[in-house]
PDB file of C-alpha atoms in Angstrom:
ATOM      1  CA  MET Z  14      18.898 -30.150  -9.093  1.00  0.00           C
ATOM      2  CA  GLY Z  15      15.741 -32.291  -9.077  1.00  0.00           C
ATOM      3  CA  GLU Z  16      12.236 -30.860  -9.351  1.00  0.00           C
ATOM      4  CA  SER Z  17      11.394 -31.579  -5.702  1.00  0.00           C
ATOM      5  CA  GLU Z  18      14.618 -29.879  -4.571  1.00  0.00           C
ATOM      6  CA  LYS Z  19      13.835 -26.844  -6.758  1.00  0.00           C
ATOM      7  CA  ASN Z  20      10.262 -26.695  -5.380  1.00  0.00           C
ATOM      8  CA  ARG Z  21      11.606 -26.802  -1.823  1.00  0.00           C
ATOM      9  CA  LEU Z  22      14.003 -23.955  -2.564  1.00  0.00           C
ATOM     10  CA  ILE Z  23      11.319 -21.636  -3.913  1.00  0.00           C
ATOM     11  CA  ALA Z  24       8.704 -22.563  -1.328  1.00  0.00           C
ATOM     12  CA  TRP Z  25       9.646 -19.929   1.276  1.00  0.00           C
ATOM     13  CA  ASN Z  26       9.012 -16.918  -0.917  1.00  0.00           C
ATOM     14  CA  LEU Z  27       5.754 -18.444  -2.180  1.00  0.00           C
ATOM     15  CA  GLU Z  28       4.646 -19.296   1.369  1.00  0.00           C
ATOM     16  CA  LEU Z  29       5.221 -15.720   2.510  1.00  0.00           C
ATOM     17  CA  GLN Z  30       3.266 -14.309  -0.422  1.00  0.00           C
ATOM     18  CA  ALA Z  31       0.432 -16.793   0.162  1.00  0.00           C
ATOM     19  CA  ALA Z  32       0.245 -15.836   3.856  1.00  0.00           C
ATOM     20  CA  HIS Z  33       0.032 -12.161   2.917  1.00  0.00           C
ATOM     21  CA  GLN Z  34      -2.697 -12.871   0.356  1.00  0.00           C
ATOM     22  CA  ARG Z  35      -4.791 -14.767   2.918  1.00  0.00           C
ATOM     23  CA  LEU Z  36      -4.481 -11.873   5.372  1.00  0.00           C
ATOM     24  CA  HIS Z  37      -5.518  -9.399   2.659  1.00  0.00           C
ATOM     25  CA  ARG Z  38      -8.629 -11.492   1.940  1.00  0.00           C
ATOM     26  CA  ALA Z  39      -9.545 -11.620   5.625  1.00  0.00           C
ATOM     27  CA  LEU Z  40      -9.252  -7.837   5.941  1.00  0.00           C
ATOM     28  CA  ARG Z  41     -11.323  -7.368   2.782  1.00  0.00           C
ATOM     29  CA  LEU Z  42     -14.078  -9.596   4.247  1.00  0.00           C
ATOM     30  CA  ALA Z  43     -14.101  -7.525   7.430  1.00  0.00           C
ATOM     31  CA  ARG Z  44     -14.384  -4.292   5.442  1.00  0.00           C
ATOM     32  CA  GLU Z  45     -17.174  -5.690   3.226  1.00  0.00           C
ATOM     33  CA  SER Z  46     -19.067  -6.758   6.323  1.00  0.00           C
ATOM     34  CA  LEU Z  47     -18.900  -3.240   7.719  1.00  0.00           C
ATOM     35  CA  GLU Z  48     -20.010  -1.686   4.438  1.00  0.00           C
ATOM     36  CA  ALA Z  49     -22.859  -4.154   3.795  1.00  0.00           C
ATOM     37  CA  GLY Z  50     -25.165  -3.994   6.780  1.00  0.00           C
ATOM     38  CA  ASP Z  51     -26.611  -2.142   9.656  1.00  0.00           C
ATOM     39  CA  THR Z  52     -24.330  -1.310  12.553  1.00  0.00           C
ATOM     40  CA  ALA Z  53     -25.412  -4.224  14.769  1.00  0.00           C
ATOM     41  CA  SER Z  54     -24.934  -6.799  12.000  1.00  0.00           C
ATOM     42  CA  ALA Z  55     -21.701  -5.217  10.884  1.00  0.00           C
ATOM     43  CA  ARG Z  56     -20.361  -5.233  14.457  1.00  0.00           C
ATOM     44  CA  ALA Z  57     -21.253  -8.939  14.842  1.00  0.00           C
ATOM     45  CA  ASP Z  58     -19.579  -9.758  11.524  1.00  0.00           C
ATOM     46  CA  LEU Z  59     -16.537  -7.681  12.444  1.00  0.00           C
ATOM     47  CA  LEU Z  60     -16.240  -9.522  15.740  1.00  0.00           C
ATOM     48  CA  LEU Z  61     -16.190 -12.799  13.839  1.00  0.00           C
ATOM     49  CA  TYR Z  62     -13.933 -11.751  10.976  1.00  0.00           C
ATOM     50  CA  CYS Z  63     -11.601  -9.485  12.901  1.00  0.00           C
ATOM     51  CA  LYS Z  64     -11.053 -11.854  15.808  1.00  0.00           C
ATOM     52  CA  GLY Z  65      -9.889 -14.474  13.328  1.00  0.00           C
ATOM     53  CA  PHE Z  66      -7.991 -11.930  11.248  1.00  0.00           C
ATOM     54  CA  CYS Z  67      -6.331 -10.336  14.277  1.00  0.00           C
ATOM     55  CA  ALA Z  68      -5.287 -13.718  15.636  1.00  0.00           C
ATOM     56  CA  ALA Z  69      -3.960 -14.801  12.235  1.00  0.00           C
ATOM     57  CA  LEU Z  70      -2.005 -11.591  11.620  1.00  0.00           C
ATOM     58  CA  ASP Z  71      -0.575 -11.556  15.137  1.00  0.00           C
ATOM     59  CA  GLY Z  72       0.312 -15.261  14.895  1.00  0.00           C
ATOM     60  CA  HIS Z  73       2.015 -14.696  11.543  1.00  0.00           C
ATOM     61  CA  HIS Z  74       4.160 -11.899  12.955  1.00  0.00           C
ATOM     62  CA  VAL Z  75       5.023 -13.763  16.160  1.00  0.00           C
ATOM     63  CA  ARG Z  76       6.144 -16.796  14.128  1.00  0.00           C
ATOM     64  CA  GLU Z  77       8.275 -14.571  11.884  1.00  0.00           C
ATOM     65  CA  ASP Z  78       9.837 -12.878  14.916  1.00  0.00           C
ATOM     66  CA  VAL Z  79      10.735 -16.102  16.738  1.00  0.00           C
ATOM     67  CA  GLY Z  80      11.248 -18.462  13.804  1.00  0.00           C
ATOM     68  CA  LEU Z  81      12.005 -16.979  10.418  1.00  0.00           C
ATOM     69  CA  PHE Z  82      13.830 -13.785  11.369  1.00  0.00           C
ATOM     70  CA  PRO Z  83      16.441 -15.437  13.627  1.00  0.00           C
ATOM     71  CA  GLU Z  84      17.216 -17.890  10.793  1.00  0.00           C
ATOM     72  CA  LEU Z  85      17.570 -15.067   8.284  1.00  0.00           C
ATOM     73  CA  SER Z  86      19.686 -12.973  10.673  1.00  0.00           C
ATOM     74  CA  ALA Z  87      22.064 -15.874  11.249  1.00  0.00           C
ATOM     75  CA  ARG Z  88      22.369 -16.732   7.561  1.00  0.00           C
ATOM     76  CA  HIS Z  89      22.295 -13.163   6.176  1.00  0.00           C
ATOM     77  CA  PRO Z  90      23.697 -10.673   8.735  1.00  0.00           C
ATOM     78  CA  SER Z  91      23.286  -7.842   6.217  1.00  0.00           C
ATOM     79  CA  LEU Z  92      19.500  -8.221   6.652  1.00  0.00           C
ATOM     80  CA  ARG Z  93      19.557  -7.356  10.353  1.00  0.00           C
ATOM     81  CA  PRO Z  94      18.576  -3.674   9.853  1.00  0.00           C
ATOM     82  CA  THR Z  95      15.708  -4.761   7.586  1.00  0.00           C
ATOM     83  CA  ILE Z  96      14.575  -7.347  10.118  1.00  0.00           C
ATOM     84  CA  ALA Z  97      14.703  -4.754  12.903  1.00  0.00           C
ATOM     85  CA  LYS Z  98      12.430  -2.477  10.815  1.00  0.00           C
ATOM     86  CA  LEU Z  99      10.031  -5.358  10.172  1.00  0.00           C
ATOM     87  CA  GLN Z 100       9.909  -6.206  13.875  1.00  0.00           C
ATOM     88  CA  GLN Z 101       9.188  -2.551  14.658  1.00  0.00           C
ATOM     89  CA  ASP Z 102       6.291  -2.743  12.182  1.00  0.00           C
ATOM     90  CA  HIS Z 103       5.060  -5.886  13.947  1.00  0.00           C
ATOM     91  CA  GLU Z 104       4.901  -3.977  17.242  1.00  0.00           C
ATOM     92  CA  MET Z 105       2.971  -1.119  15.624  1.00  0.00           C
ATOM     93  CA  ILE Z 106       0.545  -3.526  13.947  1.00  0.00           C
ATOM     94  CA  ALA Z 107      -0.011  -5.347  17.264  1.00  0.00           C
ATOM     95  CA  MET Z 108      -0.905  -2.004  18.856  1.00  0.00           C
ATOM     96  CA  LEU Z 109      -3.336  -1.222  16.013  1.00  0.00           C
ATOM     97  CA  LEU Z 110      -4.899  -4.680  16.338  1.00  0.00           C
ATOM     98  CA  GLY Z 111      -5.474  -4.033  20.036  1.00  0.00           C
ATOM     99  CA  ARG Z 112      -7.133  -0.708  19.270  1.00  0.00           C
ATOM    100  CA  LEU Z 113      -9.315  -2.316  16.613  1.00  0.00           C
ATOM    101  CA  ASP Z 114     -10.371  -5.024  19.055  1.00  0.00           C
ATOM    102  CA  ARG Z 115     -11.319  -2.438  21.691  1.00  0.00           C
ATOM    103  CA  THR Z 116     -13.197  -0.382  19.089  1.00  0.00           C
ATOM    104  CA  ILE Z 117     -15.223  -3.362  17.874  1.00  0.00           C
ATOM    105  CA  THR Z 118     -16.407  -4.164  21.398  1.00  0.00           C
ATOM    106  CA  SER Z 119     -17.231  -0.529  22.216  1.00  0.00           C
ATOM    107  CA  ASP Z 120     -20.082   1.673  21.042  1.00  0.00           C
ATOM    108  CA  ALA Z 121     -17.982   2.976  18.158  1.00  0.00           C
ATOM    109  CA  THR Z 122     -19.753   4.247  15.072  1.00  0.00           C
ATOM    110  CA  PRO Z 123     -19.316   2.589  11.684  1.00  0.00           C
ATOM    111  CA  SER Z 124     -17.119   5.505  10.604  1.00  0.00           C
ATOM    112  CA  GLU Z 125     -14.844   4.945  13.629  1.00  0.00           C
ATOM    113  CA  LEU Z 126     -14.621   1.245  12.807  1.00  0.00           C
ATOM    114  CA  THR Z 127     -13.824   2.099   9.193  1.00  0.00           C
ATOM    115  CA  MET Z 128     -11.112   4.515  10.324  1.00  0.00           C
ATOM    116  CA  HIS Z 129      -9.447   1.749  12.346  1.00  0.00           C
ATOM    117  CA  LEU Z 130      -9.668  -0.709   9.443  1.00  0.00           C
ATOM    118  CA  ASP Z 131      -8.217   1.921   7.095  1.00  0.00           C
ATOM    119  CA  GLY Z 132      -5.280   2.587   9.416  1.00  0.00           C
ATOM    120  CA  LEU Z 133      -4.559  -1.099   9.878  1.00  0.00           C
ATOM    121  CA  SER Z 134      -4.910  -1.726   6.167  1.00  0.00           C
ATOM    122  CA  ALA Z 135      -2.459   1.064   5.297  1.00  0.00           C
ATOM    123  CA  ILE Z 136       0.307  -0.087   7.644  1.00  0.00           C
ATOM    124  CA  MET Z 137      -0.283  -3.730   6.767  1.00  0.00           C
ATOM    125  CA  GLU Z 138      -0.010  -2.993   3.039  1.00  0.00           C
ATOM    126  CA  SER Z 139       3.152  -0.939   3.505  1.00  0.00           C
ATOM    127  CA  HIS Z 140       4.656  -3.624   5.732  1.00  0.00           C
ATOM    128  CA  PHE Z 141       3.851  -6.483   3.340  1.00  0.00           C
ATOM    129  CA  GLN Z 142       5.240  -4.584   0.340  1.00  0.00           C
ATOM    130  CA  TYR Z 143       8.463  -3.740   2.172  1.00  0.00           C
ATOM    131  CA  GLU Z 144       8.851  -7.267   3.521  1.00  0.00           C
ATOM    132  CA  GLU Z 145       8.317  -8.831   0.114  1.00  0.00           C
ATOM    133  CA  ARG Z 146      10.603  -6.343  -1.628  1.00  0.00           C
ATOM    134  CA  GLU Z 147      13.402  -6.940   0.881  1.00  0.00           C
ATOM    135  CA  LEU Z 148      13.039 -10.673   1.610  1.00  0.00           C
ATOM    136  CA  LEU Z 149      11.541 -12.536  -1.359  1.00  0.00           C
ATOM    137  CA  GLY Z 150      14.870 -12.781  -3.179  1.00  0.00           C
ATOM    138  CA  VAL Z 151      16.573 -14.257  -0.127  1.00  0.00           C
ATOM    139  CA  LEU Z 152      13.619 -16.510   0.629  1.00  0.00           C
ATOM    140  CA  SER Z 153      13.623 -17.863  -2.929  1.00  0.00           C
ATOM    141  CA  THR Z 154      17.041 -19.409  -2.236  1.00  0.00           C
ATOM    142  CA  LEU Z 155      16.595 -20.255   1.444  1.00  0.00           C
ATOM    143  CA  ASN Z 156      17.604 -23.855   2.025  1.00  0.00           C
ATOM    144  CA  LEU Z 157      15.864 -24.550   5.286  1.00  0.00           C
ATOM    145  CA  ASP Z 158      14.202 -27.758   6.412  1.00  0.00           C
ATOM    146  CA  ALA Z 159      11.315 -26.502   8.521  1.00  0.00           C
ATOM    147  CA  ASP Z 160       7.551 -26.531   8.487  1.00  0.00           C
ATOM    148  CA  PRO Z 161       6.295 -23.243   6.968  1.00  0.00           C
ATOM    149  CA  HIS Z 162       3.707 -23.022   9.773  1.00  0.00           C
ATOM    150  CA  ASP Z 163       6.521 -22.934  12.305  1.00  0.00           C
ATOM    151  CA  LEU Z 164       8.121 -19.919  10.648  1.00  0.00           C
ATOM    152  CA  LEU Z 165       5.124 -18.081   9.145  1.00  0.00           C
ATOM    153  CA  GLY Z 166       2.204 -19.066  11.353  1.00  0.00           C
ATOM    154  CA  PRO Z 167      -0.759 -21.361  10.703  1.00  0.00           C
ATOM    155  CA  LEU Z 168      -2.437 -19.366   7.966  1.00  0.00           C
TER     156      LEU Z 168
END
């Protein structure tokens, strides 16, 4: 196996981890913004950071649901229960993102905003850990000619 072939084979697990790391950084920036300033500045920063973060996280999950997961289900039927759990998480995270968006644009206090970020952070962390634990091994050997953005979102 040539070096380029080997790199292509390990790319899917590395792409997934990189996407998760970028989402973690975006959430950290949103939290730092809230902790750093007055409520008006923090709300403006949260609108900027969280709109981008929410769109990126939602886009990542939509791409997994319509691109990556059907490929994995077809190639590895034993993963179907895992994929169903991950899709259930995606629905819960989408609901939390909607609540966060509504909270940012309301008269919520900084502590309410922090509570929403904490809840989203907790489920996101649990989801990413589970997804990586269950899928990285399979993804490290996935022989699939596709653009990572098509299957993981444009992160």
